[in-house]
Tab-separated table of C-alpha atoms in Angstrom:
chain	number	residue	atom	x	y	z
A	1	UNK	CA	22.982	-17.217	-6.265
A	2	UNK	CA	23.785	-20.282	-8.951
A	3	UNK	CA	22.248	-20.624	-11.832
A	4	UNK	CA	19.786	-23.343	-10.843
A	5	UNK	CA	18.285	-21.115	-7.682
A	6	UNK	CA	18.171	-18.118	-9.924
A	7	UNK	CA	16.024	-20.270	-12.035
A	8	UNK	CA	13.866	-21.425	-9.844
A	9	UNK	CA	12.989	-18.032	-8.474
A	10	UNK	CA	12.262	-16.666	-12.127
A	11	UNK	CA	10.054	-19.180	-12.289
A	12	UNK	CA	7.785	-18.642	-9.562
A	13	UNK	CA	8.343	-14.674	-9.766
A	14	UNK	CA	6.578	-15.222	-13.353
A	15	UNK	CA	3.656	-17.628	-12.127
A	16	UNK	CA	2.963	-15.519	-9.659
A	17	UNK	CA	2.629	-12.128	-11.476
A	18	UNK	CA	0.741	-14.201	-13.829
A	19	UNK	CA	-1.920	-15.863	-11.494
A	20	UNK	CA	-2.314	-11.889	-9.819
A	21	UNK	CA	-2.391	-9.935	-13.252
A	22	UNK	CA	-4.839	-12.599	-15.107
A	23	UNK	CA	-7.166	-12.995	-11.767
A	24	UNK	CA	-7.118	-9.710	-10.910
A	25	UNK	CA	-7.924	-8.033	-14.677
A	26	UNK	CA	-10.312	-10.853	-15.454
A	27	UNK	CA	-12.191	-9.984	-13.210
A	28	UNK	CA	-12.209	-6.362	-13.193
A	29	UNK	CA	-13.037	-5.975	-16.903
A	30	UNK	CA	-15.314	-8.731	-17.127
A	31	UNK	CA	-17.421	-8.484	-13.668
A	32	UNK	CA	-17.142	-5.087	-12.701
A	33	UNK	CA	-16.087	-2.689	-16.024
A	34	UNK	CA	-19.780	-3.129	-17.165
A	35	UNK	CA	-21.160	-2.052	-14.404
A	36	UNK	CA	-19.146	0.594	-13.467
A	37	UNK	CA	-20.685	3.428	-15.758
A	38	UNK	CA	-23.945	2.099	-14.020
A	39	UNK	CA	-23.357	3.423	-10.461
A	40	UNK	CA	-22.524	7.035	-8.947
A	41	UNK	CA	-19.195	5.925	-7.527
A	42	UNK	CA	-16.178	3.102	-8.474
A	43	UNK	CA	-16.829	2.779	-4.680
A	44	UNK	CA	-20.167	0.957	-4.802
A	45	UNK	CA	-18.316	-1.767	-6.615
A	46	UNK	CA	-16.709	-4.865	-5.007
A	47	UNK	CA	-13.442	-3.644	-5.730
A	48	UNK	CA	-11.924	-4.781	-2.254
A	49	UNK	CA	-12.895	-8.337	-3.482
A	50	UNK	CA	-9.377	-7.805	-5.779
A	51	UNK	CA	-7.400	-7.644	-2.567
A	52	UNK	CA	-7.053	-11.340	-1.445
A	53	UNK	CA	-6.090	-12.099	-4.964
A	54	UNK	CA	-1.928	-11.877	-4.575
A	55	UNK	CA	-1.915	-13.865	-1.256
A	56	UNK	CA	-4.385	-16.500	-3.024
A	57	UNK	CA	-1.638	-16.390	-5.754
A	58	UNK	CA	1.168	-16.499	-2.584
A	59	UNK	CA	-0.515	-19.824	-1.709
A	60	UNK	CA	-1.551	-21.531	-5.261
A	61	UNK	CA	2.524	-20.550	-6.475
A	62	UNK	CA	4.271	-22.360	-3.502
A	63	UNK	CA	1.848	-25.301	-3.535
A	64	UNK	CA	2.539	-26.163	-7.185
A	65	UNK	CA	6.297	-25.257	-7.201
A	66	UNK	CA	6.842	-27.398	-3.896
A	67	UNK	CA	8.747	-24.257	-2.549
A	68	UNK	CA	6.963	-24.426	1.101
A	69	UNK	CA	5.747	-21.792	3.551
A	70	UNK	CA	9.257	-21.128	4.868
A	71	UNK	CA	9.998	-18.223	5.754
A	72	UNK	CA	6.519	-17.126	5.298
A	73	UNK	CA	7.099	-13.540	6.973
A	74	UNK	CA	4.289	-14.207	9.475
A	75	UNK	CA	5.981	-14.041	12.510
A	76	UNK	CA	4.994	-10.822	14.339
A	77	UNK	CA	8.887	-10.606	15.538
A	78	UNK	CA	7.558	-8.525	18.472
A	79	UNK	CA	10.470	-8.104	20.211
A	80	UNK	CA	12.766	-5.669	21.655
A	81	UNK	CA	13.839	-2.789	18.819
A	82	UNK	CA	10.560	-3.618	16.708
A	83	UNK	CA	7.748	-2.366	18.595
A	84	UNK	CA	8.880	1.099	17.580
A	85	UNK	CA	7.850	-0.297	14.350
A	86	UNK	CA	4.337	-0.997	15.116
A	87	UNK	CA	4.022	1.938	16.352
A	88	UNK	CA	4.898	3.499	13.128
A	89	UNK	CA	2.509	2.050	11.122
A	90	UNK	CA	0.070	2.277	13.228
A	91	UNK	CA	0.314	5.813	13.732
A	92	UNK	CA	2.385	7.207	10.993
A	93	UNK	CA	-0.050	6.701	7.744
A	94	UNK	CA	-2.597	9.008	9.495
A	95	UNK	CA	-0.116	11.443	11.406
A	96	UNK	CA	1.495	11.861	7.507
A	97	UNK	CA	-1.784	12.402	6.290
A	98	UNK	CA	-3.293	14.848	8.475
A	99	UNK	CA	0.083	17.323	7.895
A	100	UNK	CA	0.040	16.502	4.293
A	101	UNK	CA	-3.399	17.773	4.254
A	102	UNK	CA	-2.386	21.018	6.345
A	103	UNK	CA	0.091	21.999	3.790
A	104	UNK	CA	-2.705	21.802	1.064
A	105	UNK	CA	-5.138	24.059	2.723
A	106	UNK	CA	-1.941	26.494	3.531
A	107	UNK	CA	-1.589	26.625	0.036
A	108	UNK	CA	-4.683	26.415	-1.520
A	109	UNK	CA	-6.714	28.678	1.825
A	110	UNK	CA	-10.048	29.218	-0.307
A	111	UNK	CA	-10.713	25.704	-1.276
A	112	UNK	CA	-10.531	25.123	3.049
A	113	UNK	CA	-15.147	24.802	3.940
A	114	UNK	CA	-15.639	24.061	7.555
A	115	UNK	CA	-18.892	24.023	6.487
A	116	UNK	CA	-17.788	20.791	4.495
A	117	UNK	CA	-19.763	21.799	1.050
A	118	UNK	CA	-18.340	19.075	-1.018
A	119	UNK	CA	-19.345	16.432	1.032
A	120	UNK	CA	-22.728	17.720	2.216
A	121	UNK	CA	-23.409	17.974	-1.749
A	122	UNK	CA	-21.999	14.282	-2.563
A	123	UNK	CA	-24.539	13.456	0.493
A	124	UNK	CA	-27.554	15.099	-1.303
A	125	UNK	CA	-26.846	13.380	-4.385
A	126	UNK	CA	-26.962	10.111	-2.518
A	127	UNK	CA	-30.312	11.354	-0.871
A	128	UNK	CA	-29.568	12.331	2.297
A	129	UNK	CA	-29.919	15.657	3.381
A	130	UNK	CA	-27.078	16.573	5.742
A	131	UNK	CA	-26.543	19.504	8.187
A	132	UNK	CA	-23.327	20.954	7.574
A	133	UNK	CA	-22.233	20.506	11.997
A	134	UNK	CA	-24.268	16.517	11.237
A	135	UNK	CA	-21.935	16.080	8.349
A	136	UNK	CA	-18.870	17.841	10.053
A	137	UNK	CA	-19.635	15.430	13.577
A	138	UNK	CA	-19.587	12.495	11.091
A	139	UNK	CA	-16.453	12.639	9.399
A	140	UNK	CA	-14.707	14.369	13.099
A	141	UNK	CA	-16.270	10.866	14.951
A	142	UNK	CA	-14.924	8.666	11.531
A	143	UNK	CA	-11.543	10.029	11.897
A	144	UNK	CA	-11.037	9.291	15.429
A	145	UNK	CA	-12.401	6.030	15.069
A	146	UNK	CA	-10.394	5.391	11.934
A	147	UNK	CA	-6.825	6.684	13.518
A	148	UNK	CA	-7.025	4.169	16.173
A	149	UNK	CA	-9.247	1.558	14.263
A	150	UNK	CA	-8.518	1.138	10.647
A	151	UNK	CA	-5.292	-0.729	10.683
A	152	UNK	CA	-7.390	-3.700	12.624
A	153	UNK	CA	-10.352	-2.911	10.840
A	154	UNK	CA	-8.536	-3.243	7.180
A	155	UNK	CA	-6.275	-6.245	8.546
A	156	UNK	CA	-8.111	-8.744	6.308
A	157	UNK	CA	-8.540	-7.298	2.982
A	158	UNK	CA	-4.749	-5.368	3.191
A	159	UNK	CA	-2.761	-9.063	4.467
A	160	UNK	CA	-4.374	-9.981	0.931
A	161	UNK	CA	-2.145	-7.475	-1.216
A	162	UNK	CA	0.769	-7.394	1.246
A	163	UNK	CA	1.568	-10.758	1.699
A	164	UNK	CA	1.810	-10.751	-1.933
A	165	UNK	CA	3.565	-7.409	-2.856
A	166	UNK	CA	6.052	-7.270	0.440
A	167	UNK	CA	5.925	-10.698	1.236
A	168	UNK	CA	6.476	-12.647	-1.780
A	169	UNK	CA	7.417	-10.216	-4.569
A	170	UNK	CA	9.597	-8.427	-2.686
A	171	UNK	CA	11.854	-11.341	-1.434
A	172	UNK	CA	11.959	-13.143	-5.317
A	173	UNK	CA	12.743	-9.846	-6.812
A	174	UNK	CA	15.515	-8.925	-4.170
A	175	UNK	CA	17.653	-12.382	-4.952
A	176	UNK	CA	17.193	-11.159	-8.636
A	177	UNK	CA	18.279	-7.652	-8.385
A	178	UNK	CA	19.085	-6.640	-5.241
A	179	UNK	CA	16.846	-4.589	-2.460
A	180	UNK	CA	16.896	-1.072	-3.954
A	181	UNK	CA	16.436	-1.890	-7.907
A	182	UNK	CA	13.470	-4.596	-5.895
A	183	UNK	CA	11.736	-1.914	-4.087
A	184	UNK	CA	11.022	0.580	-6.894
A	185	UNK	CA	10.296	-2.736	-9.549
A	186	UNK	CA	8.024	-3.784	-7.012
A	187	UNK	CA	6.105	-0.176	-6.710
A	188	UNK	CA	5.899	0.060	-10.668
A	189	UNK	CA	4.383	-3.736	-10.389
A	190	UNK	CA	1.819	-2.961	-7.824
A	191	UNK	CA	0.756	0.293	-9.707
A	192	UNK	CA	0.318	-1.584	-12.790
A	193	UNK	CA	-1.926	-3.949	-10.964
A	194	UNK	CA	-4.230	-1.013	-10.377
A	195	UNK	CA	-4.265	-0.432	-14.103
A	196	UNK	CA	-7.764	-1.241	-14.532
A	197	UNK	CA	-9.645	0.437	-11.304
A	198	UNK	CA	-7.829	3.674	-12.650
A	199	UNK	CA	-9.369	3.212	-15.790
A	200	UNK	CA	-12.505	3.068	-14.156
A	201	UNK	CA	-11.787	6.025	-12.189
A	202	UNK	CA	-10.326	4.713	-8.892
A	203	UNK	CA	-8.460	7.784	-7.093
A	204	UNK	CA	-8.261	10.075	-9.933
A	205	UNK	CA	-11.412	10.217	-11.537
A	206	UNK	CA	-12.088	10.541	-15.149
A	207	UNK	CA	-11.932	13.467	-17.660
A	208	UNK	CA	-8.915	14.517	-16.976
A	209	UNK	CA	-6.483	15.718	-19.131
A	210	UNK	CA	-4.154	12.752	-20.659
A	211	UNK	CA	-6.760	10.229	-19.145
A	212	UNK	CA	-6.113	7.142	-18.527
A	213	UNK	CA	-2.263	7.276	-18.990
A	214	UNK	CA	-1.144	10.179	-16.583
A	215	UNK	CA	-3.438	8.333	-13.896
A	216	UNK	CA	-1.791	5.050	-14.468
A	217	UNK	CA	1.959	6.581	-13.998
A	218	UNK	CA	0.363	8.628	-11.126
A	219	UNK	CA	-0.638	5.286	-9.769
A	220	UNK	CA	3.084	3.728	-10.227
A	221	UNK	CA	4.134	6.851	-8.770
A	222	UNK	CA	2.237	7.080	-5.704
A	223	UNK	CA	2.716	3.568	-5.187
A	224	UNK	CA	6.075	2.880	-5.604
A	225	UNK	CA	6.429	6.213	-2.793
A	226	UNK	CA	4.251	3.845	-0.457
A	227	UNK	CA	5.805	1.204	-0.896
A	228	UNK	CA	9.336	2.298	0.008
A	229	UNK	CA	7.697	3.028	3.372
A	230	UNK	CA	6.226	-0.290	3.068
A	231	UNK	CA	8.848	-2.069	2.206
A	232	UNK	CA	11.068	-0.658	5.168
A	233	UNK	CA	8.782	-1.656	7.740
A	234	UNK	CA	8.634	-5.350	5.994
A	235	UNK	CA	12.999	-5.169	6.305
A	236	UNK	CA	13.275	-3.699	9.227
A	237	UNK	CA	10.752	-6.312	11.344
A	238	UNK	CA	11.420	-9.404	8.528
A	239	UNK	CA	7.206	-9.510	9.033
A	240	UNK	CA	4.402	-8.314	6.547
A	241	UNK	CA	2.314	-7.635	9.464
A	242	UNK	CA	3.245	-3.711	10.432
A	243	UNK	CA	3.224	-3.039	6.534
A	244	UNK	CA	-0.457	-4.844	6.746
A	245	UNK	CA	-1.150	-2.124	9.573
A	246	UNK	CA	0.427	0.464	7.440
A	247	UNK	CA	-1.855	-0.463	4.255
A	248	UNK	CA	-4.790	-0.474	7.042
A	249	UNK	CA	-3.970	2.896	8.633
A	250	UNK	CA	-3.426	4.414	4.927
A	251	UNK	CA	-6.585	3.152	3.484
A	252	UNK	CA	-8.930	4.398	6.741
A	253	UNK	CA	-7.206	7.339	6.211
A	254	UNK	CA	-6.430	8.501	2.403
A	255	UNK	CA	-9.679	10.573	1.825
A	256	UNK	CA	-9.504	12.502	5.036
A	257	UNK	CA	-8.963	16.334	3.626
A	258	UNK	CA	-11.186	15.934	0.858
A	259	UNK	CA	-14.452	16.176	3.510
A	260	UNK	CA	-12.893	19.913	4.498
A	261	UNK	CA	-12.750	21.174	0.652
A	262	UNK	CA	-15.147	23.532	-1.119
A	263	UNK	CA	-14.791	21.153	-4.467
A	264	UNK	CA	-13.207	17.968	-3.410
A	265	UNK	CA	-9.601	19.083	-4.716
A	266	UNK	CA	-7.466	17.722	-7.461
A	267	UNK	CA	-6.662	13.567	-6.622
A	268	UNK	CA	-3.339	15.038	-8.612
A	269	UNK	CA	-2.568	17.716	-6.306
A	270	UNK	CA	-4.760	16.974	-3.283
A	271	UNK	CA	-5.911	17.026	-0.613
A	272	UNK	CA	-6.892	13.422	-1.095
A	273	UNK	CA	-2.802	11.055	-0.224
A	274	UNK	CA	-2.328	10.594	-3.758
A	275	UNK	CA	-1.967	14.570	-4.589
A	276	UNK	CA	1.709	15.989	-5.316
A	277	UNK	CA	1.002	18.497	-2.533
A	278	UNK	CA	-0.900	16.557	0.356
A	279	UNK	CA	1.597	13.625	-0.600
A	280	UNK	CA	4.492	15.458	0.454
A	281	UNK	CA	5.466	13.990	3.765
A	282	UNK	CA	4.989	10.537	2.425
A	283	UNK	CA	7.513	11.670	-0.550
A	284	UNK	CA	10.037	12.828	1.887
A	285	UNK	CA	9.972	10.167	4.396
A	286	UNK	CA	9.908	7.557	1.285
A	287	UNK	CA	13.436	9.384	0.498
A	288	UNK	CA	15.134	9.530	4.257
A	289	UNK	CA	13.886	5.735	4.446
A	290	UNK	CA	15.186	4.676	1.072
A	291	UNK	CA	18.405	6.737	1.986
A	292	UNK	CA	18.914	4.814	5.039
A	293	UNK	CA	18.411	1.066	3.110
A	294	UNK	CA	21.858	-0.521	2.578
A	295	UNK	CA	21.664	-2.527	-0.606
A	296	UNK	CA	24.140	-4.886	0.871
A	297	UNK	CA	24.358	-9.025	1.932
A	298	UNK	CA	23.301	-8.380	4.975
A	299	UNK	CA	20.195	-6.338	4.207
A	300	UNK	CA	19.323	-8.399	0.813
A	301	UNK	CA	19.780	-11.712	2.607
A	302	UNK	CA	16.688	-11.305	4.835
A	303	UNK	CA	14.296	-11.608	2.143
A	304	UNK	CA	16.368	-14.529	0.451
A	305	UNK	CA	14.587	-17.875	0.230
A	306	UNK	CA	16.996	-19.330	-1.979
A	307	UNK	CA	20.066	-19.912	-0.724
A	308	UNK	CA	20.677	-22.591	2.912
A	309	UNK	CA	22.447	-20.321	4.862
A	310	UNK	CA	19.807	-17.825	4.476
A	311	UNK	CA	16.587	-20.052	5.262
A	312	UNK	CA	18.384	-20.903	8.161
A	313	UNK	CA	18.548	-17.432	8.842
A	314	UNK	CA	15.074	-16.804	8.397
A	315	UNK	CA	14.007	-20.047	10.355
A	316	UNK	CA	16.516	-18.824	13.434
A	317	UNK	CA	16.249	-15.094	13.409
A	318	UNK	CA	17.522	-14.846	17.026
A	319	UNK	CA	21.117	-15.444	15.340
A	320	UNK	CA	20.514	-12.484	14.040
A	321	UNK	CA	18.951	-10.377	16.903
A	322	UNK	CA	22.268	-8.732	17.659
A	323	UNK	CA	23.360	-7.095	14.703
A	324	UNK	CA	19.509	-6.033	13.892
A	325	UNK	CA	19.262	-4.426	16.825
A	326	UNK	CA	22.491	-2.830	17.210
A	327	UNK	CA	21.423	-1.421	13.549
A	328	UNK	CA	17.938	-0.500	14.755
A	329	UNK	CA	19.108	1.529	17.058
């Protein structure tokens, strides 16, 4: 990359992390941090409101820069060798879930209720008085809704932060670094943008010990794990969209185990996605994918926006259709 292009991309890397970050913690300490001691859950806030700011930021950054909507990582790319892909994120967020939650309760057997006592009690505090087989019927119905449903169901609200993270950030950070270093800057970055919903309690509570600071690494952690997953579905299509899916299916999905506990777990150990424990086949899949990522020209150019021969590239994939799938396979 010359000088001039590496430039350039600094440029809107910065403007862009600067119109998310200053949106996004505007207005979560000024519009929602004072009311948030005010309600019985982070959850009754508007919190998904935050979502649509990076692609808002996607679109304000390449209006005033002049850099265009090409490649825009749009295209579905639905094509021979990336259906399997789909498929993935479709299914694999929930699949992931459901075993990382069966090696929590292996573990930790007397914290396992069928009788679903956490969340019949979180019910009663909200006012409504729950049989455990209603509440258990519930949550059975919600999770076979939600393993088929979510990803469409969170399409909206998840394009907002992927078209940013994977779709944007990703690409800028890549000509800058390369893919690897890109992938786990990019985790750090999105965990940071969480900064103040952790704060405020969002996935690991509050009153715990080192609060807020061990939640806010947790945060990087667990997101920078996600986001190799991610990331590889965004590389291996060269479209946000089965990473949107992914984000979906995760999202419908991340509180699963915690309706089957006697206390609603540790959000640091589990049974909830973000837990060391219930986390694990997200970890380990996170490492086989990362493993399998070449940090090479022919990777690293995909998500180059820079260079000519590279938005031609993008603009002609089928040039590439050969080699992708003969690597895809």
């Amino acid at each position: 990359m010359i000088k001039e292009d590496k430039e350039n991309t600094k440029k809107r890397l910065l403007l862009f992390l600067a119109l998310t970050f200053l949106a996004t913690y505007a207005f979560e300490f000024a519009v929602l941090f004072p009311k948030w001691r005010e309600v019985r859950s982070i959850a009754a806030l508007p919190i998904a409101a935050v979502m649509y700011i990076p692609a808002i930021a996607v679109v304000i950054v390449r209006l005033l820069t002049k850099e265009g909507f090409r490649p825009a990582y749009i295209d579905p790319r639905f094509k021979r060798g990336k259906r399997r892909y789909y498929l993935i994120a479709w299914f694999g967020p929930p699949v992931l879930t459901i075993i990382g939650v069966l090696i929590y309760f292996m573990i930790f057997r007397d914290n396992f209720s069928f009788e679903m006592e956490y969340y019949v009690g979180v019910l009663k505090d909200q006012g409504a008085d729950y049989a455990p087989e209603v509440a258990r019927s519930m949550v059975l119905s919600s999770a076979v809704a939600g393993f088929f449903l979510a990803p469409v169901l969170n399409f909206v609200t998840c394009f907002g932060e992927e078209w940013g993270w994977r779709g944007y950030l990703l690409p800028k950070l890549t000509e800058l670094t390369g893919l690897k270093p890109a992938i786990f800057i990019s985790g750090v970055i999105w965990g940071l943008w969480h900064l103040p919903l952790t704060i405020m309690g969002h996935n690991y509570g509050l009153g715990y010990k080192g609060y807020p600071v061990c939640g806010i690494l947790a945060m990087c952690c667990f997101c920078t794990v996600i986001g190799i997953l991610f990331s590889w579905l965004f590389i291996r299509t060269g479209s946000v969209l089965p990473s949107v899916f992914a984000h979906g299916a995760l999202n419908g999905f991340a509180s699963f185990g915690i309706y089957f506990t006697k206390d609603g777990g540790n959000p640091f150990i589990g049974p909830s996605v973000t837990g060391i424990i219930s986390g694990l086949p997200f970890i380990i899949c996170a490492c086989i994918v990362f493993k399998l990522l070449r940090d090479d020209p022919g990777e690293a150019a995909e998500l180059s926006e820079e260079k000519p021969s590279q938005k031609q590239e993008a603009r002609h994939p089928e040039r590439r259709e050969t080699q992708e799938e003969a690597r895809d396979k």
